[in-house]
Coordinates of N, CA and C and ligand atoms in Angstrom, one line a residue:
M140 N 33.9 -7.5 88.4 CA 32.8 -7.7 89.3 C 31.5 -7.1 88.8
T141 N 31.6 -5.9 88.1 CA 30.4 -5.2 87.7 C 29.6 -6.1 86.7
Q142 N 30.3 -7.0 85.9 CA 29.5 -7.8 85.0 C 28.5 -8.6 85.6
L143 N 28.7 -9.0 86.9 CA 27.6 -9.7 87.6 C 26.3 -9.1 87.6
F144 N 26.3 -7.8 87.5 CA 25.0 -7.2 87.6 C 24.7 -6.4 86.3
D145 N 25.5 -6.7 85.3 CA 25.3 -6.0 83.9 C 24.2 -6.6 83.2
L146 N 23.1 -5.9 82.7 CA 22.0 -6.4 82.0 C 22.2 -5.9 80.5
S147 N 23.3 -5.4 80.1 CA 23.5 -4.9 78.7 C 23.2 -6.1 77.6
G148 N 22.4 -5.7 76.7 CA 22.1 -6.7 75.6 C 20.9 -7.5 76.0
R149 N 20.3 -7.4 77.2 CA 19.1 -8.1 77.5 C 17.9 -7.3 77.4
T150 N 16.8 -8.0 77.1 CA 15.5 -7.3 77.0 C 14.6 -7.7 78.1
A151 N 14.0 -6.8 78.9 CA 13.2 -7.1 80.0 C 11.8 -6.5 79.8
L152 N 10.8 -7.5 79.9 CA 9.4 -7.0 80.0 C 8.9 -6.8 81.4
V153 N 8.5 -5.7 81.7 CA 7.8 -5.4 83.0 C 6.4 -5.1 82.9
T154 N 5.5 -6.0 83.4 CA 4.1 -5.9 83.3 C 3.6 -4.8 84.3
G155 N 2.6 -4.1 84.0 CA 2.0 -3.1 84.9 C 3.1 -2.1 85.3
S156 N 3.8 -1.5 84.3 CA 5.0 -0.6 84.5 C 4.8 0.7 84.0
A157 N 3.6 1.2 83.9 CA 3.4 2.7 83.5 C 3.5 3.6 84.7
R158 N 3.5 2.9 85.9 CA 3.7 3.7 87.1 C 4.1 2.9 88.3
G159 N 4.4 3.5 89.4 CA 4.5 2.8 90.7 C 5.7 1.8 90.7
I160 N 5.6 0.7 91.4 CA 6.6 -0.2 91.4 C 7.2 -0.7 90.1
G161 N 6.2 -1.0 89.2 CA 6.6 -1.5 87.9 C 7.4 -0.4 87.1
F162 N 7.1 0.8 87.3 CA 7.9 1.9 86.6 C 9.3 1.9 87.1
A163 N 9.3 1.9 88.4 CA 10.6 2.1 89.2 C 11.5 0.8 88.8
L164 N 11.0 -0.3 88.7 CA 11.8 -1.5 88.3 C 12.3 -1.4 86.9
A165 N 11.3 -1.0 86.0 CA 11.6 -0.8 84.6 C 12.9 0.1 84.5
E166 N 12.8 1.2 85.1 CA 13.8 2.2 85.1 C 15.1 1.7 85.7
G167 N 14.9 0.9 86.7 CA 16.2 0.4 87.4 C 16.9 -0.7 86.4
L168 N 16.1 -1.5 85.8 CA 16.6 -2.4 84.9 C 17.3 -1.8 83.7
A169 N 16.6 -0.6 83.3 CA 17.2 0.1 82.1 C 18.5 0.6 82.5
A170 N 18.6 1.2 83.8 CA 19.9 1.8 84.2 C 20.9 0.8 84.4
A171 N 20.7 -0.5 84.4 CA 21.6 -1.5 84.5 C 22.0 -2.1 83.1
G172 N 21.4 -1.4 82.1 CA 21.8 -1.8 80.8 C 20.7 -2.5 80.0
A173 N 19.6 -2.9 80.6 CA 18.5 -3.6 79.8 C 17.8 -2.8 78.9
N174 N 17.4 -3.3 77.7 CA 16.4 -2.8 76.9 C 15.1 -3.1 77.6
V175 N 14.1 -2.1 77.8 CA 12.9 -2.5 78.5 C 11.7 -2.3 77.7
I176 N 10.7 -3.2 78.0 CA 9.5 -3.1 77.4 C 8.5 -2.9 78.5
L177 N 7.8 -1.6 78.4 CA 6.8 -1.2 79.3 C 5.4 -1.7 78.9
N178 N 4.6 -2.0 79.9 CA 3.2 -2.5 79.6 C 2.2 -1.9 80.6
G179 N 1.0 -1.8 80.1 CA -0.1 -1.3 80.9 C -1.4 -1.6 80.2
T180 N -2.5 -1.2 80.7 CA -3.7 -1.4 79.8 C -4.1 -0.2 79.0
R181 N -3.4 0.9 79.2 CA -3.8 2.2 78.5 C -2.6 2.6 77.7
A182 N -2.7 2.7 76.3 CA -1.7 3.1 75.4 C -1.1 4.5 75.8
D183 N -2.0 5.4 76.4 CA -1.5 6.8 76.6 C -0.5 6.8 77.7
T184 N -0.9 6.1 78.8 CA 0.0 6.1 80.0 C 1.3 5.2 79.7
V185 N 1.2 4.3 79.0 CA 2.4 3.4 78.7 C 3.3 4.4 77.8
A186 N 2.8 5.1 76.8 CA 3.5 6.0 76.0 C 4.3 7.0 76.8
E187 N 3.5 7.6 77.7 CA 4.0 8.6 78.6 C 5.2 8.0 79.5
A188 N 5.1 6.8 79.9 CA 6.2 6.2 80.7 C 7.4 5.9 79.8
V189 N 7.1 5.4 78.6 CA 8.2 5.2 77.6 C 9.0 6.5 77.4
A190 N 8.3 7.4 77.3 CA 8.9 8.9 76.9 C 9.7 9.2 78.1
R191 N 9.4 9.1 79.3 CA 10.1 9.4 80.5 C 11.3 8.7 80.5
L192 N 11.5 7.4 80.2 CA 12.7 6.6 80.1 C 13.5 7.0 78.9
S193 N 12.8 7.2 77.8 CA 13.7 7.5 76.6 C 14.4 8.9 76.8
D194 N 13.6 9.8 77.4 CA 14.2 11.1 77.7 C 15.5 11.0 78.6
K195 N 15.7 10.0 79.3 CA 16.8 9.7 80.2 C 17.9 8.9 79.4
G196 N 17.6 8.6 78.2 CA 18.6 8.0 77.3 C 18.6 6.5 77.4
F197 N 17.5 5.9 78.0 CA 17.2 4.6 78.0 C 16.7 4.0 76.9
N198 N 17.0 2.7 76.6 CA 16.3 2.0 75.4 C 15.0 1.3 75.9
A199 N 13.8 2.1 75.6 CA 12.5 1.7 76.1 C 11.5 1.7 75.0
Q200 N 10.7 0.7 75.1 CA 9.5 0.6 74.1 C 8.3 0.2 75.0
G201 N 7.0 0.2 74.4 CA 5.9 -0.1 75.1 C 4.9 -0.8 74.4
R202 N 4.1 -1.5 75.1 CA 2.9 -2.1 74.4 C 1.7 -2.3 75.4
A203 N 0.6 -1.7 75.1 CA -0.5 -1.8 75.9 C -1.3 -3.0 75.6
F204 N -1.4 -3.9 76.6 CA -2.3 -5.0 76.5 C -2.6 -5.5 77.9
D205 N -3.8 -6.3 78.0 CA -4.3 -6.7 79.2 C -3.7 -8.0 79.5
V206 N -2.9 -8.2 80.6 CA -2.1 -9.4 80.9 C -3.0 -10.6 81.2
T207 N -4.3 -10.2 81.5 CA -5.1 -11.4 81.8 C -5.7 -12.0 80.6
D208 N -5.4 -11.4 79.4 CA -6.1 -11.9 78.1 C -5.1 -12.6 77.3
E209 N -5.2 -14.0 77.4 CA -4.2 -14.9 76.8 C -3.9 -14.6 75.4
S210 N -5.0 -14.2 74.7 CA -4.7 -14.1 73.2 C -3.9 -12.7 73.0
A211 N -4.2 -11.7 73.8 CA -3.4 -10.4 73.7 C -2.0 -10.7 74.1
V212 N -1.7 -11.5 75.1 CA -0.4 -11.7 75.4 C 0.3 -12.5 74.4
A213 N -0.3 -13.5 73.8 CA 0.3 -14.2 72.7 C 0.6 -13.4 71.5
E214 N -0.3 -12.5 71.2 CA -0.2 -11.6 70.1 C 1.0 -10.6 70.4
A215 N 1.2 -10.2 71.6 CA 2.3 -9.4 72.0 C 3.7 -10.1 71.7
F216 N 3.8 -11.4 72.1 CA 5.0 -12.1 72.0 C 5.2 -12.4 70.6
A217 N 4.2 -12.6 69.8 CA 4.3 -12.9 68.3 C 4.9 -11.6 67.7
Q218 N 4.4 -10.5 68.1 CA 5.0 -9.2 67.5 C 6.5 -9.2 67.8
W219 N 6.8 -9.5 69.0 CA 8.3 -9.3 69.5 C 9.0 -10.3 68.7
D220 N 8.5 -11.5 68.5 CA 9.2 -12.5 67.6 C 9.5 -11.9 66.2
K221 N 8.5 -11.3 65.6 CA 8.6 -10.6 64.3 C 9.6 -9.5 64.3
D222 N 9.6 -8.8 65.5 CA 10.5 -7.6 65.5 C 11.9 -8.0 65.9
G223 N 12.1 -9.3 66.2 CA 13.4 -9.8 66.6 C 13.8 -9.4 67.9
V224 N 12.8 -9.3 68.9 CA 13.1 -8.9 70.2 C 12.9 -10.0 71.1
P225 N 14.0 -10.5 71.6 CA 14.0 -11.8 72.6 C 13.7 -11.3 73.9
V226 N 12.6 -11.7 74.5 CA 12.3 -11.3 76.0 C 13.1 -12.3 76.7
D227 N 14.3 -11.6 77.4 CA 15.2 -12.5 78.3 C 14.8 -12.4 79.7
I228 N 14.0 -11.3 80.2 CA 13.7 -11.1 81.6 C 12.2 -10.8 81.6
V229 N 11.5 -11.4 82.5 CA 10.1 -11.0 82.6 C 9.9 -10.6 84.1
V230 N 9.4 -9.4 84.4 CA 8.9 -9.0 85.7 C 7.3 -9.0 85.7
N231 N 6.9 -10.1 86.4 CA 5.3 -10.1 86.5 C 4.9 -9.2 87.7
N232 N 4.7 -8.0 87.4 CA 4.4 -7.0 88.3 C 3.0 -6.5 88.4
A233 N 2.2 -6.8 87.2 CA 0.9 -6.2 87.1 C 0.1 -6.7 88.4
G234 N -0.8 -5.8 88.9 CA -1.5 -6.2 90.1 C -2.5 -5.2 90.4
I235 N -3.7 -5.5 91.0 CA -4.6 -4.7 91.5 C -5.0 -5.0 92.9
Q236 N -5.5 -4.1 93.6 CA -6.0 -4.4 94.9 C -7.4 -4.1 95.1
F237 N -8.2 -4.9 95.9 CA -9.7 -4.7 96.1 C -9.9 -5.1 97.5
R238 N -10.1 -4.1 98.4 CA -10.3 -4.2 99.8 C -11.7 -4.4 100.3
K239 N -12.1 -5.6 100.7 CA -13.5 -5.9 101.1 C -13.5 -7.2 101.9
P240 N -14.2 -7.2 103.0 CA -14.3 -8.4 103.7 C -14.8 -9.6 102.9
L241 N -14.2 -10.9 103.1 CA -14.6 -12.0 102.3 C -16.1 -12.3 102.3
V242 N -16.7 -12.0 103.4 CA -18.2 -12.4 103.4 C -19.0 -11.5 102.6
E243 N -18.4 -10.2 102.2 CA -19.1 -9.3 101.3 C -18.5 -9.4 99.9
L244 N -17.5 -10.1 99.6 CA -16.8 -10.0 98.4 C -17.5 -10.8 97.3
E245 N -17.7 -10.0 96.2 CA -18.5 -10.7 95.0 C -17.5 -11.5 94.4
L246 N -18.1 -12.7 93.7 CA -17.1 -13.5 93.1 C -16.4 -12.9 91.9
S247 N -17.2 -12.0 91.2 CA -16.5 -11.3 90.1 C -15.3 -10.5 90.6
D248 N -15.4 -9.9 91.7 CA -14.3 -9.1 92.2 C -13.1 -10.0 92.6
W249 N -13.5 -11.1 93.3 CA -12.5 -12.1 93.6 C -11.7 -12.6 92.4
Q250 N -12.5 -12.9 91.3 CA -11.9 -13.4 90.1 C -11.0 -12.4 89.4
R251 N -11.4 -11.2 89.5 CA -10.7 -10.1 88.8 C -9.3 -9.9 89.5
V252 N -9.3 -10.1 90.8 CA -7.9 -9.9 91.5 C -7.1 -11.1 91.3
I253 N -7.7 -12.3 91.3 CA -6.9 -13.5 91.0 C -6.4 -13.4 89.6
D254 N -7.2 -13.2 88.7 CA -6.7 -13.1 87.3 C -5.6 -12.1 87.0
T255 N -5.6 -10.9 87.6 CA -4.7 -9.9 87.4 C -3.4 -10.1 88.2
N256 N -3.5 -10.6 89.5 CA -2.5 -10.8 90.3 C -1.7 -12.1 90.2
L257 N -2.4 -13.2 89.7 CA -1.8 -14.5 89.8 C -1.9 -15.1 88.4
T258 N -2.9 -15.2 87.7 CA -3.2 -16.0 86.6 C -2.3 -15.3 85.4
S259 N -2.2 -13.9 85.5 CA -1.4 -13.2 84.5 C 0.0 -13.6 84.4
A260 N 0.5 -13.9 85.7 CA 1.9 -14.3 85.8 C 2.2 -15.7 85.0
F261 N 1.1 -16.5 85.1 CA 1.2 -17.8 84.4 C 1.2 -17.5 83.0
I262 N 0.2 -16.8 82.5 CA 0.0 -16.5 81.1 C 1.2 -15.9 80.5
V263 N 1.8 -14.9 81.0 CA 2.9 -14.1 80.5 C 4.2 -15.1 80.5
A264 N 4.5 -15.7 81.7 CA 5.7 -16.5 81.9 C 5.6 -17.7 80.9
K265 N 4.5 -18.2 80.6 CA 4.3 -19.3 79.7 C 4.9 -19.0 78.3
Q266 N 4.4 -17.8 77.8 CA 4.9 -17.4 76.5 C 6.3 -17.1 76.5
A267 N 6.9 -16.6 77.6 CA 8.2 -16.1 77.7 C 9.1 -17.4 77.8
A268 N 8.8 -18.4 78.7 CA 9.5 -19.5 78.8 C 9.5 -20.4 77.6
R269 N 8.4 -20.4 77.0 CA 8.5 -21.3 75.7 C 9.6 -20.8 74.7
R270 N 9.7 -19.5 74.6 CA 10.8 -18.9 73.8 C 12.2 -19.1 74.3
M271 N 12.3 -18.9 75.6 CA 13.6 -19.0 76.3 C 14.1 -20.5 76.2
I272 N 13.2 -21.4 76.3 CA 13.6 -22.8 76.2 C 14.0 -23.2 74.8
A273 N 13.2 -22.6 73.8 CA 13.5 -22.9 72.3 C 14.8 -22.2 72.0
R274 N 15.1 -21.0 72.5 CA 16.4 -20.3 72.1 C 17.6 -21.1 72.8
G275 N 17.3 -21.7 73.9 CA 18.4 -22.4 74.7 C 19.3 -21.4 75.3
T276 N 18.9 -20.1 75.6 CA 19.8 -19.2 76.1 C 19.4 -18.7 77.7
G277 N 18.5 -19.5 78.2 CA 18.1 -19.3 79.5 C 17.2 -18.1 79.6
G278 N 17.0 -17.7 80.9 CA 16.1 -16.4 81.1 C 15.8 -16.2 82.6
K279 N 15.1 -15.2 82.9 CA 14.8 -14.8 84.2 C 13.3 -14.5 84.4
I280 N 12.7 -15.1 85.4 CA 11.3 -14.7 85.6 C 11.4 -14.1 87.1
I281 N 10.8 -13.0 87.2 CA 10.7 -12.3 88.6 C 9.3 -12.0 88.8
N282 N 8.7 -12.7 89.7 CA 7.3 -12.5 90.1 C 7.2 -11.5 91.3
I283 N 6.3 -10.7 91.4 CA 6.1 -9.7 92.5 C 5.1 -10.3 93.4
G284 N 5.6 -10.7 94.6 CA 4.7 -11.1 95.7 C 4.4 -10.0 96.6
S285 N 4.4 -10.3 98.0 CA 3.8 -9.3 98.9 C 4.1 -9.9 100.3
L286 N 4.0 -9.2 101.3 CA 3.9 -9.6 102.7 C 2.9 -10.7 102.7
T287 N 1.7 -10.5 102.0 CA 0.6 -11.3 102.1 C 0.9 -12.7 101.3
S288 N 2.1 -12.8 100.8 CA 2.6 -14.2 100.2 C 2.8 -15.0 101.5
E289 N 3.0 -14.4 102.7 CA 3.3 -15.2 103.9 C 2.2 -15.1 105.0
A290 N 1.6 -13.9 105.0 CA 0.5 -13.7 106.2 C -0.7 -13.0 105.5
G291 N -1.8 -13.3 106.2 CA -3.0 -12.8 105.7 C -3.3 -11.4 106.4
R292 N -4.0 -10.5 105.7 CA -4.5 -9.3 106.4 C -6.0 -9.2 106.1
A293 N -6.8 -8.9 107.1 CA -8.2 -8.9 106.9 C -8.5 -7.8 105.7
T294 N -9.6 -8.2 105.0 CA -10.2 -7.3 103.9 C -9.4 -7.3 102.6
V295 N -8.3 -8.2 102.5 CA -7.6 -8.3 101.3 C -7.5 -9.8 101.0
G296 N -8.5 -10.6 101.1 CA -8.5 -12.0 100.9 C -8.1 -12.4 99.6
A297 N -8.7 -11.7 98.6 CA -8.4 -12.3 97.2 C -6.9 -11.9 96.9
Y298 N -6.5 -10.8 97.2 CA -5.0 -10.4 97.0 C -4.1 -11.3 97.7
T299 N -4.5 -11.7 98.9 CA -3.6 -12.5 99.7 C -3.5 -14.0 99.1
A300 N -4.7 -14.4 98.6 CA -4.7 -15.8 98.0 C -3.8 -15.8 96.6
A301 N -3.9 -14.6 96.0 CA -3.2 -14.5 94.7 C -1.7 -14.4 95.0
K302 N -1.2 -13.6 96.0 CA 0.2 -13.4 96.3 C 0.7 -14.7 97.0
G303 N -0.1 -15.5 97.8 CA 0.3 -16.7 98.2 C 0.6 -17.7 97.1
G304 N -0.2 -17.6 96.1 CA -0.1 -18.3 94.8 C 1.1 -18.0 94.1
I305 N 1.4 -16.8 94.1 CA 2.7 -16.3 93.3 C 3.9 -17.0 93.9
K306 N 3.9 -17.0 95.3 CA 5.1 -17.7 95.8 C 5.2 -19.2 95.4
M307 N 4.1 -19.9 95.4 CA 4.2 -21.3 95.0 C 4.2 -21.5 93.6
L308 N 3.7 -20.5 92.8 CA 3.9 -20.7 91.2 C 5.4 -20.5 90.9
T309 N 6.0 -19.6 91.6 CA 7.4 -19.3 91.4 C 8.2 -20.6 91.6
R310 N 7.8 -21.3 92.6 CA 8.6 -22.6 92.9 C 8.2 -23.6 91.9
A311 N 7.0 -23.6 91.4 CA 6.5 -24.5 90.3 C 7.3 -24.3 89.0
M312 N 7.4 -22.9 88.7 CA 8.2 -22.6 87.4 C 9.7 -23.1 87.7
S313 N 10.3 -22.9 88.9 CA 11.7 -23.4 89.1 C 11.8 -24.9 88.8
A314 N 10.8 -25.6 89.3 CA 10.7 -27.1 89.2 C 10.9 -27.5 87.7
E315 N 10.1 -26.7 86.9 CA 10.1 -27.1 85.4 C 11.1 -26.4 84.5
W316 N 11.6 -25.2 84.9 CA 12.4 -24.5 84.0 C 13.9 -24.3 84.4
A317 N 14.3 -24.7 85.6 CA 15.7 -24.4 86.0 C 16.7 -25.1 85.2
A318 N 16.3 -26.4 84.7 CA 17.1 -27.1 83.9 C 17.4 -26.5 82.6
S319 N 16.5 -25.5 82.1 CA 16.8 -24.9 80.9 C 17.4 -23.6 81.2
D320 N 18.0 -23.4 82.4 CA 18.7 -22.2 82.9 C 17.8 -21.0 82.9
I321 N 16.6 -21.2 83.3 CA 15.7 -20.2 83.5 C 15.6 -20.1 85.1
Q322 N 15.9 -18.9 85.6 CA 15.8 -18.7 87.1 C 14.5 -17.9 87.3
A323 N 13.6 -18.7 88.1 CA 12.3 -18.1 88.4 C 12.4 -17.8 90.0
N324 N 12.2 -16.5 90.2 CA 12.3 -16.1 91.7 C 11.1 -15.0 91.9
A325 N 11.1 -14.5 93.2 CA 10.1 -13.6 93.5 C 10.6 -12.5 94.4
I326 N 10.0 -11.3 94.3 CA 10.3 -10.2 95.3 C 9.0 -10.1 96.1
G327 N 9.2 -9.9 97.4 CA 8.0 -9.7 98.3 C 8.2 -8.2 99.0
P328 N 7.5 -7.3 98.3 CA 7.6 -5.9 98.8 C 6.8 -5.8 100.1
G329 N 7.4 -5.0 101.1 CA 6.6 -4.6 102.3 C 5.7 -3.6 101.9
Y330 N 5.3 -2.6 102.9 CA 4.3 -1.6 102.6 C 5.2 -0.5 101.9
I331 N 4.8 -0.2 100.6 CA 5.6 0.7 99.6 C 4.7 2.0 99.4
L332 N 5.4 3.0 99.2 CA 4.6 4.3 99.0 C 4.3 4.3 97.5
T333 N 3.0 3.8 97.2 CA 2.5 3.8 95.8 C 1.1 4.3 95.8
D334 N 0.6 4.5 94.5 CA -0.8 5.1 94.4 C -1.8 4.0 95.0
M335 N -1.5 2.7 94.7 CA -2.4 1.6 95.2 C -2.6 1.7 96.7
N336 N -1.5 2.1 97.4 CA -1.6 2.2 98.8 C -2.0 3.6 99.4
K337 N -2.4 4.5 98.5 CA -2.6 5.9 98.9 C -3.6 5.9 100.0
P338 N -4.8 5.1 99.8 CA -5.8 5.1 101.0 C -5.2 4.8 102.4
L339 N -4.2 3.9 102.3 CA -3.6 3.4 103.6 C -2.7 4.5 104.1
I340 N -1.9 5.0 103.2 CA -0.8 6.0 103.6 C -1.5 7.3 104.3
E341 N -2.8 7.6 103.7 CA -3.5 8.7 104.3 C -4.4 8.4 105.4
N342 N -4.3 7.2 105.9 CA -5.1 6.8 107.0 C -4.2 6.8 108.2
A343 N -4.3 7.7 109.1 CA -3.3 7.9 110.2 C -3.1 6.6 111.0
A344 N -4.2 5.9 111.3 CA -4.1 4.7 112.1 C -3.3 3.6 111.3
F345 N -3.5 3.5 110.0 CA -2.8 2.5 109.2 C -1.3 2.9 109.2
D346 N -1.2 4.1 108.9 CA 0.2 4.6 108.7 C 1.0 4.4 110.0
A347 N 0.4 4.5 111.1 CA 1.0 4.3 112.4 C 1.3 2.8 112.6
W348 N 0.3 2.0 112.1 CA 0.5 0.5 112.2 C 1.7 0.1 111.4
V349 N 1.8 0.6 110.1 CA 3.0 0.2 109.3 C 4.3 0.5 110.0
K350 N 4.3 1.8 110.4 CA 5.5 2.3 111.0 C 5.9 1.5 112.3
S351 N 4.9 1.1 113.1 CA 5.3 0.4 114.3 C 5.4 -1.2 114.0
S352 N 5.1 -1.6 113.0 CA 5.2 -3.0 112.6 C 6.4 -3.5 112.0
N353 N 7.2 -2.6 111.6 CA 8.4 -3.1 110.9 C 9.6 -2.3 111.5
P354 N 10.7 -3.1 111.7 CA 11.9 -2.4 112.5 C 12.5 -1.2 111.8
S355 N 12.3 -1.0 110.5 CA 12.7 0.2 109.9 C 11.8 1.4 110.3
Q356 N 10.7 1.1 110.7 CA 9.8 2.1 111.2 C 9.3 3.2 110.1
R357 N 9.2 2.7 108.9 CA 8.7 3.6 107.8 C 8.3 2.8 106.7
W358 N 7.6 3.5 105.8 CA 7.2 2.8 104.5 C 8.4 2.7 103.6
G359 N 8.4 1.6 102.7 CA 9.4 1.7 101.7 C 9.2 2.5 100.5
K360 N 10.3 2.8 99.7 CA 10.0 3.5 98.4 C 10.2 2.6 97.2
P361 N 9.4 2.7 96.1 CA 9.5 1.9 95.0 C 11.0 1.6 94.6
E362 N 11.7 2.7 94.6 CA 13.2 2.5 94.1 C 14.0 1.6 95.0
E363 N 13.6 1.4 96.2 CA 14.3 0.5 97.2 C 14.1 -1.0 96.8
L364 N 13.2 -1.2 95.7 CA 13.1 -2.7 95.2 C 14.1 -2.9 94.0
V365 N 14.7 -1.8 93.5 CA 15.4 -2.1 92.3 C 16.6 -2.9 92.4
G366 N 17.4 -2.8 93.5 CA 18.5 -3.6 93.7 C 18.3 -5.0 93.7
T367 N 17.2 -5.5 94.4 CA 16.8 -6.9 94.3 C 16.4 -7.4 92.9
A368 N 15.7 -6.5 92.2 CA 15.2 -6.8 90.8 C 16.4 -7.0 89.9
V369 N 17.4 -6.0 90.1 CA 18.6 -6.2 89.1 C 19.4 -7.3 89.5
Y370 N 19.5 -7.7 90.8 CA 20.2 -8.9 91.3 C 19.5 -10.2 90.6
L371 N 18.2 -10.3 90.7 CA 17.5 -11.4 90.2 C 17.5 -11.5 88.7
A372 N 17.6 -10.4 88.1 CA 17.6 -10.3 86.6 C 19.0 -10.5 86.0
S373 N 20.1 -10.6 86.9 CA 21.4 -10.5 86.3 C 22.1 -11.9 86.6
P374 N 23.3 -12.1 85.9 CA 24.1 -13.3 86.2 C 24.5 -13.6 87.5
A375 N 24.2 -12.5 88.4 CA 24.7 -12.7 89.8 C 23.8 -13.7 90.5
S376 N 22.7 -14.0 90.0 CA 21.6 -14.9 90.6 C 21.5 -16.2 89.7
S377 N 22.6 -16.6 89.1 CA 22.4 -17.7 88.1 C 22.1 -19.0 88.8
Y378 N 22.4 -19.2 90.1 CA 22.1 -20.5 90.8 C 21.1 -20.2 91.9
V379 N 20.2 -19.3 91.6 CA 19.1 -19.0 92.7 C 17.9 -19.2 92.1
N380 N 17.1 -20.2 92.6 CA 15.7 -20.5 92.0 C 14.7 -20.8 93.0
G381 N 13.6 -20.3 92.8 CA 12.4 -20.6 93.6 C 12.4 -19.8 94.9
Q382 N 13.1 -18.7 94.9 CA 13.2 -18.0 96.2 C 12.3 -16.8 96.1
I383 N 11.8 -16.3 97.3 CA 11.1 -15.1 97.3 C 11.9 -14.2 98.4
I384 N 12.4 -13.0 97.9 CA 13.3 -12.2 98.7 C 12.3 -11.0 99.2
Y385 N 12.2 -10.9 100.5 CA 11.3 -9.8 101.1 C 12.2 -8.5 101.3
V386 N 11.6 -7.5 100.7 CA 12.2 -6.2 100.7 C 11.2 -5.4 101.6
D387 N 11.2 -5.6 102.9 CA 10.1 -5.2 103.8 C 10.5 -4.4 105.0
G388 N 11.8 -4.0 105.0 CA 12.2 -3.3 106.2 C 12.5 -4.1 107.4
G389 N 12.3 -5.5 107.1 CA 12.6 -6.4 108.2 C 11.2 -6.9 108.9
W390 N 10.1 -6.4 108.3 CA 8.9 -6.7 108.9 C 8.6 -8.3 109.2
L391 N 8.9 -9.1 108.3 CA 8.6 -10.5 108.5 C 9.7 -11.2 109.4
A392 N 10.7 -10.5 109.7 CA 11.9 -11.2 110.4 C 11.8 -11.0 111.8
V393 N 10.9 -10.0 112.3 CA 10.9 -9.7 113.7 C 9.4 -9.9 114.3
L394 N 9.3 -10.2 115.7 CA 8.1 -10.2 116.3 C 7.7 -8.9 116.7
Ligands
LIG535 C1 -3.0 -3.8 101.7 C2 -1.8 -3.3 100.8 C3 -0.7 -4.5 100.7 C4 0.5 -4.0 100.2 C5 1.6 -5.0 100.0 C6 2.1 -5.5 101.3 O1 -4.1 -3.4 101.4 O2 -2.7 -4.4 102.7 O3 -2.3 -3.0 99.5 O4 -1.3 -5.5 99.9 O5 0.3 -3.3 99.0 O6 1.1 -6.1 99.3 O7 3.2 -6.5 100.9

């Protein structure tokens, strides 16, 4: 039974994994046996995160690159080709938040959010899927969505558009890649205790809203996303495609 969730011998790339949800997912996949590749924009924070996992005995390496830069992503995959590192699992986690009403939002800020939260998932998964298809050994794509993949929240319009796109891009990936035994799915986190959400956590009214809006009556923890990520990264989900699994305390399930 444990083989179902065993990731031994597989390599997982987690984008935006120097901290927060990405780091928690990388650690969880490593604990399930995967070799993990951490990513972020800064070499120093990526190296620190790799050291944290290596100190725990996990097989971790890192590469700092901008996931919105197609040539940098292609270069990273070319290096892994040279190193004989087959990326079997991709977690498209990299994301930023920018809170401003749409009528005040600069196009440049809109574009930055769309590029980081949506376009990067296309850029990275394209490079990975090309190799998975060529190898003929299948693969796993796990895109990180959001409650805003389903519902809008005022002042996060670009993020909402990107995360809605993540849900549909996941389905598009399934349409094209499932026949190559690549399962593309998504995780939709609820409100999670992360640095990105610090301004919200510290806002008493917002904190009260989060607690009153989901039946679990609390914020989620990054590590509470790990089980779903291991499931979607493992043989246990070999016939699951195009799904988004909400890990949100029940928020979207109740009125
Ligand atoms: C916000 C938050 C949300 C959460 C998460 C909810 O400003 O509303 O940043 O976007 O991070 O995406 O699922």
